[in-house]
Short mmCIF file of N, CA and C in Angstrom, two decimals:
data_model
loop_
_atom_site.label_atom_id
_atom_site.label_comp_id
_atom_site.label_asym_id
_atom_site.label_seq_id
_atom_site.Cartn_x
_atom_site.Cartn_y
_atom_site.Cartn_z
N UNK C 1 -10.57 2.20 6.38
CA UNK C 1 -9.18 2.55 6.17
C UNK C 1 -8.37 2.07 7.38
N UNK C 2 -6.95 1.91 7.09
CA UNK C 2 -6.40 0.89 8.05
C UNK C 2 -6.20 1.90 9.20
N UNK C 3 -5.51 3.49 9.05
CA UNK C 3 -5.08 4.38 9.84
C UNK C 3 -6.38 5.80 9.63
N UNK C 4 -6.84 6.36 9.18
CA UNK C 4 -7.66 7.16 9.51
C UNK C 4 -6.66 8.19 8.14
N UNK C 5 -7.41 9.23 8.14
CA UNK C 5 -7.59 10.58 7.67
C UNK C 5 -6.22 11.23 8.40
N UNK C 6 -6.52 11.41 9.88
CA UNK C 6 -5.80 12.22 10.47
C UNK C 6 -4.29 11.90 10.49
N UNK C 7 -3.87 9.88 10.38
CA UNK C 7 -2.75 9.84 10.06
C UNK C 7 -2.23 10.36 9.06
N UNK C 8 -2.80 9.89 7.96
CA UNK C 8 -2.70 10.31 6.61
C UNK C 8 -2.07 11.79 6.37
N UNK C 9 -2.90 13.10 7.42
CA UNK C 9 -2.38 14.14 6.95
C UNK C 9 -0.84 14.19 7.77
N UNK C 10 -0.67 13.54 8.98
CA UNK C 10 0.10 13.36 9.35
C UNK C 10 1.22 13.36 8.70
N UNK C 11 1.57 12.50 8.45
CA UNK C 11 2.34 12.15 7.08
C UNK C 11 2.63 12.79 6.41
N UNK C 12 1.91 13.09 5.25
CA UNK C 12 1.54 14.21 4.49
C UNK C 12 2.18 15.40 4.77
N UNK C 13 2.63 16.03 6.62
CA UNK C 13 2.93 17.01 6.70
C UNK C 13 4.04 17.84 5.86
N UNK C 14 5.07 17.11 5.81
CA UNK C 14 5.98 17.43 5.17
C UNK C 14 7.58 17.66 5.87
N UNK C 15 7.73 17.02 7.00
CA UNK C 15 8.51 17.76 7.63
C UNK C 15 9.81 15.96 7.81
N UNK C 16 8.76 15.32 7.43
CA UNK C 16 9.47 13.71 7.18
C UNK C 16 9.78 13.46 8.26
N UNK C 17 9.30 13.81 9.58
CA UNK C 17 9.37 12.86 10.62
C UNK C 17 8.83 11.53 10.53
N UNK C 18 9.27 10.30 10.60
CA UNK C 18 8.52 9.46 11.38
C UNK C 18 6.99 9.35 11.88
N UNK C 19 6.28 8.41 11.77
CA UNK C 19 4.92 8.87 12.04
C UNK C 19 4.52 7.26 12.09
N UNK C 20 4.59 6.63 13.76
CA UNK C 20 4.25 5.99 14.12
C UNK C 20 2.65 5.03 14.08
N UNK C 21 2.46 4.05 13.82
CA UNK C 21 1.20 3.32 12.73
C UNK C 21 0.93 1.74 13.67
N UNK C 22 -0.30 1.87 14.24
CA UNK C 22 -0.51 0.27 14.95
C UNK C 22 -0.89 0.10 13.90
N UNK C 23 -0.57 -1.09 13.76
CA UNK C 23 -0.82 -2.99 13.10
C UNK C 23 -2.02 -3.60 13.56
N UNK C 24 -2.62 -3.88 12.73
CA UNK C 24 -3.73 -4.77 12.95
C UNK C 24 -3.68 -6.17 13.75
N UNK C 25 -1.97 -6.69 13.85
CA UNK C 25 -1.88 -7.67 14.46
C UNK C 25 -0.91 -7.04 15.44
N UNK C 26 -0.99 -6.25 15.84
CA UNK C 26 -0.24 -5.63 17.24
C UNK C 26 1.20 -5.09 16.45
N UNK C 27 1.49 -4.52 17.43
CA UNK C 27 3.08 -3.56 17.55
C UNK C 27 2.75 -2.27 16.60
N UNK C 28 3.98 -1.93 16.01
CA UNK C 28 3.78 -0.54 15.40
C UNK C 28 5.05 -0.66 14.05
N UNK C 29 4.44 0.24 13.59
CA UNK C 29 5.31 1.01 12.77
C UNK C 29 5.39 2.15 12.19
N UNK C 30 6.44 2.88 12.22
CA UNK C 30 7.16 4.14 12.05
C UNK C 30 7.57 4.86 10.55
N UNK C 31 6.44 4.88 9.54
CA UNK C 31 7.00 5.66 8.15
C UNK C 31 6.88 6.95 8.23
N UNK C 32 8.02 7.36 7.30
CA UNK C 32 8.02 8.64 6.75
C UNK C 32 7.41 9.55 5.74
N UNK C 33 7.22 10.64 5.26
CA UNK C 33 6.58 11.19 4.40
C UNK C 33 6.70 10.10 3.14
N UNK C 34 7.23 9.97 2.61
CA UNK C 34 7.42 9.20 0.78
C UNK C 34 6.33 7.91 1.22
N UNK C 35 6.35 7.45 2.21
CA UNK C 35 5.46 6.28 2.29
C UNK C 35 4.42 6.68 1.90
N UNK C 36 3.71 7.72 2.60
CA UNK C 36 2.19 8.78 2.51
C UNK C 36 2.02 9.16 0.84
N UNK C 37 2.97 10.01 0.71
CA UNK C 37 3.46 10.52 -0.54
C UNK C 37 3.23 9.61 -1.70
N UNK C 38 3.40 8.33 -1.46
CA UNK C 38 3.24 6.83 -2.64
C UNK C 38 1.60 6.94 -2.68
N UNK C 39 1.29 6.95 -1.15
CA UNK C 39 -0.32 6.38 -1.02
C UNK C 39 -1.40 7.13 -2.57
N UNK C 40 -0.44 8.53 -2.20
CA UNK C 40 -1.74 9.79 -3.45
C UNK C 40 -0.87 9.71 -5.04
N UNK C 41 0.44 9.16 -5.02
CA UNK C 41 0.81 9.28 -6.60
C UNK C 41 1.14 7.94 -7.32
N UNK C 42 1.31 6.47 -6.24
CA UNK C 42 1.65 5.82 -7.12
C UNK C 42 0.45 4.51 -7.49
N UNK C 43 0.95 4.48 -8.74
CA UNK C 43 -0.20 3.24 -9.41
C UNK C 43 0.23 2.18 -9.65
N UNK C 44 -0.31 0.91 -8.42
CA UNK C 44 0.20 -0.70 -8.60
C UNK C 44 0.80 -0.98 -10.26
N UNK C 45 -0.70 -1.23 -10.79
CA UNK C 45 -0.98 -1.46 -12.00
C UNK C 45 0.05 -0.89 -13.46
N UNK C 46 0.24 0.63 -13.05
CA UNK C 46 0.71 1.27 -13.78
C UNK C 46 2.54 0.58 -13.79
N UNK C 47 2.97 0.56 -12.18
CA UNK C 47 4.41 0.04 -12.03
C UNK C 47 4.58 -1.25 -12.70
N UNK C 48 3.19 -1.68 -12.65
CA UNK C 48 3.59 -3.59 -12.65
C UNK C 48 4.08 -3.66 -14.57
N UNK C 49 3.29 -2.74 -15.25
CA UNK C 49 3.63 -2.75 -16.79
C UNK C 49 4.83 -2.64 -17.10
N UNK C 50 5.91 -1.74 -16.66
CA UNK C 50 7.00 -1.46 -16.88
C UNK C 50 7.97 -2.56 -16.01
N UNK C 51 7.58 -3.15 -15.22
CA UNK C 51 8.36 -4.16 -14.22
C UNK C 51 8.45 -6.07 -15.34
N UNK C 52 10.07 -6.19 -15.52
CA UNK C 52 10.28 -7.09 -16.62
C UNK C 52 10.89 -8.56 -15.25
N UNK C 53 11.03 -8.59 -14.56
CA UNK C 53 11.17 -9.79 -13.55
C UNK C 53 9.60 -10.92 -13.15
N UNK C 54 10.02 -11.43 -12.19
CA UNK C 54 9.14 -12.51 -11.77
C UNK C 54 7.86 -11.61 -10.91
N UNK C 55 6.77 -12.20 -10.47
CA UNK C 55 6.11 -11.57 -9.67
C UNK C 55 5.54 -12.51 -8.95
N UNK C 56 5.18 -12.09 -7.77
CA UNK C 56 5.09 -13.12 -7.30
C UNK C 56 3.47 -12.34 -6.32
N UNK C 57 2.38 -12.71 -6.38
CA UNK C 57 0.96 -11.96 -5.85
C UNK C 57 0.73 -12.59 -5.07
N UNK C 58 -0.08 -12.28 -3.38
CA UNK C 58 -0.11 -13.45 -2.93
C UNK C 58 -1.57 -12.62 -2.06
N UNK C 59 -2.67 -13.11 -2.44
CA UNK C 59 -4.09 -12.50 -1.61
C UNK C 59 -4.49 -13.37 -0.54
N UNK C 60 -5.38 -12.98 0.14
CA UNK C 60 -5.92 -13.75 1.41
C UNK C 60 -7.60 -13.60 1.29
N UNK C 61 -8.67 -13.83 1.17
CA UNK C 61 -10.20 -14.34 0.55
C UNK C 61 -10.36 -13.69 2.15
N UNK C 62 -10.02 -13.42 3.11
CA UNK C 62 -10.45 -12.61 4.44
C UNK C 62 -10.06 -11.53 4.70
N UNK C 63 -8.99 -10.60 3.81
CA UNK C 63 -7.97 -9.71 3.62
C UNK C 63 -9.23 -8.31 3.72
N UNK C 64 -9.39 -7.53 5.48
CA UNK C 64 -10.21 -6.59 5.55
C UNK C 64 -9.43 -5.23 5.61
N UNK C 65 -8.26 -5.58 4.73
CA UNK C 65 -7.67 -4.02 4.65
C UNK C 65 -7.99 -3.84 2.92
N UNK C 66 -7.01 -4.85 2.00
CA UNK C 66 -6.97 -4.42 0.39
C UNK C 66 -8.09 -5.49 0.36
N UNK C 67 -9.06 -4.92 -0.35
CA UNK C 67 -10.24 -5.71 -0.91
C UNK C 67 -10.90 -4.94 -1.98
N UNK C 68 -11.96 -5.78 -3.00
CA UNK C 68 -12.09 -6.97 -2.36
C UNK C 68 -11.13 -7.71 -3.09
N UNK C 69 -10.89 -9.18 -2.51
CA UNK C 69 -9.79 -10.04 -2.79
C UNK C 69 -11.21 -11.49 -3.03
N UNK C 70 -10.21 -12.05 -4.18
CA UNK C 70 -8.73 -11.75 -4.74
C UNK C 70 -8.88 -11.14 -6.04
N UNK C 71 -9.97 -10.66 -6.05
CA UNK C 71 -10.54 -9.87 -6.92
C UNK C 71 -9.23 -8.55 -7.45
N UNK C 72 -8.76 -8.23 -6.64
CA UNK C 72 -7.39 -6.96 -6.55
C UNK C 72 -6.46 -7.94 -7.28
N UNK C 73 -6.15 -8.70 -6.20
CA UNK C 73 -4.68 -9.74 -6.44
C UNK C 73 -4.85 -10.03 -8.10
N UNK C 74 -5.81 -10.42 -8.34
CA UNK C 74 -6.17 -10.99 -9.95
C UNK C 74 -6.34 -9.60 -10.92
N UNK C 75 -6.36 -8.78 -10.48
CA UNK C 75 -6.64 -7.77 -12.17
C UNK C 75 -4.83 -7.28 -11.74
N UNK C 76 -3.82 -7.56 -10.57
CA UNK C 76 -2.25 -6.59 -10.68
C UNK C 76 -1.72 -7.99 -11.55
N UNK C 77 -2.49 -9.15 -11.85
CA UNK C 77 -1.14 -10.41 -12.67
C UNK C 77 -1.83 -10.14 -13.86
N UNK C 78 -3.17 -9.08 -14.43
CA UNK C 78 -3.43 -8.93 -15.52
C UNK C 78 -2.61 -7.47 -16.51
N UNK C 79 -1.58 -7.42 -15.44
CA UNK C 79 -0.78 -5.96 -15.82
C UNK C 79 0.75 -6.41 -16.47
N UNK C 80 0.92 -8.10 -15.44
CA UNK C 80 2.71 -8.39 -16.06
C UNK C 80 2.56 -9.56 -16.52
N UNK C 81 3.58 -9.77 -17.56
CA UNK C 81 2.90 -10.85 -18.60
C UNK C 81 3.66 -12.09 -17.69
#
């Protein structure tokens, strides 16, 4: 996992502070509860059905966060026509 458990509940707390996140390629970033909140309710797959625009998927075959790839990337373009 990219941040751990403990961020996660972080997040999760509820109080929507900010909740600072290193990058795998350095620096940081700062989300709020709804970010966390997406992680446990929302479904790629499920959004991509109802979504009527262009899409545009783009995987990486070394990608050691969403995997495995492009195994992922290929079943979210089997959701929008």
């Amino acid at each position: 996992m990219l941040w751990g458990a403990d961020k996660i509940k972080e997040g999760l707390n509820g109080d929507d502070k900010p909740v600072p996140l290193g990058m795998p390629t350095g620096g940081e970033v700062k989300l709020k509860s709804g970010f966390f909140i997406s992680l446990l309710t929302l479904d790629p797959a499920a959004e991509l059905v109802s979504y009527k625009g262009p899409l545009f998927v783009a995987v990486g075959t070394k990608d050691t966060i969403v995997f495995p790839q492009p195994a992922i990337g290929q079943s979210l373009i089997k959701y929008h026509h």
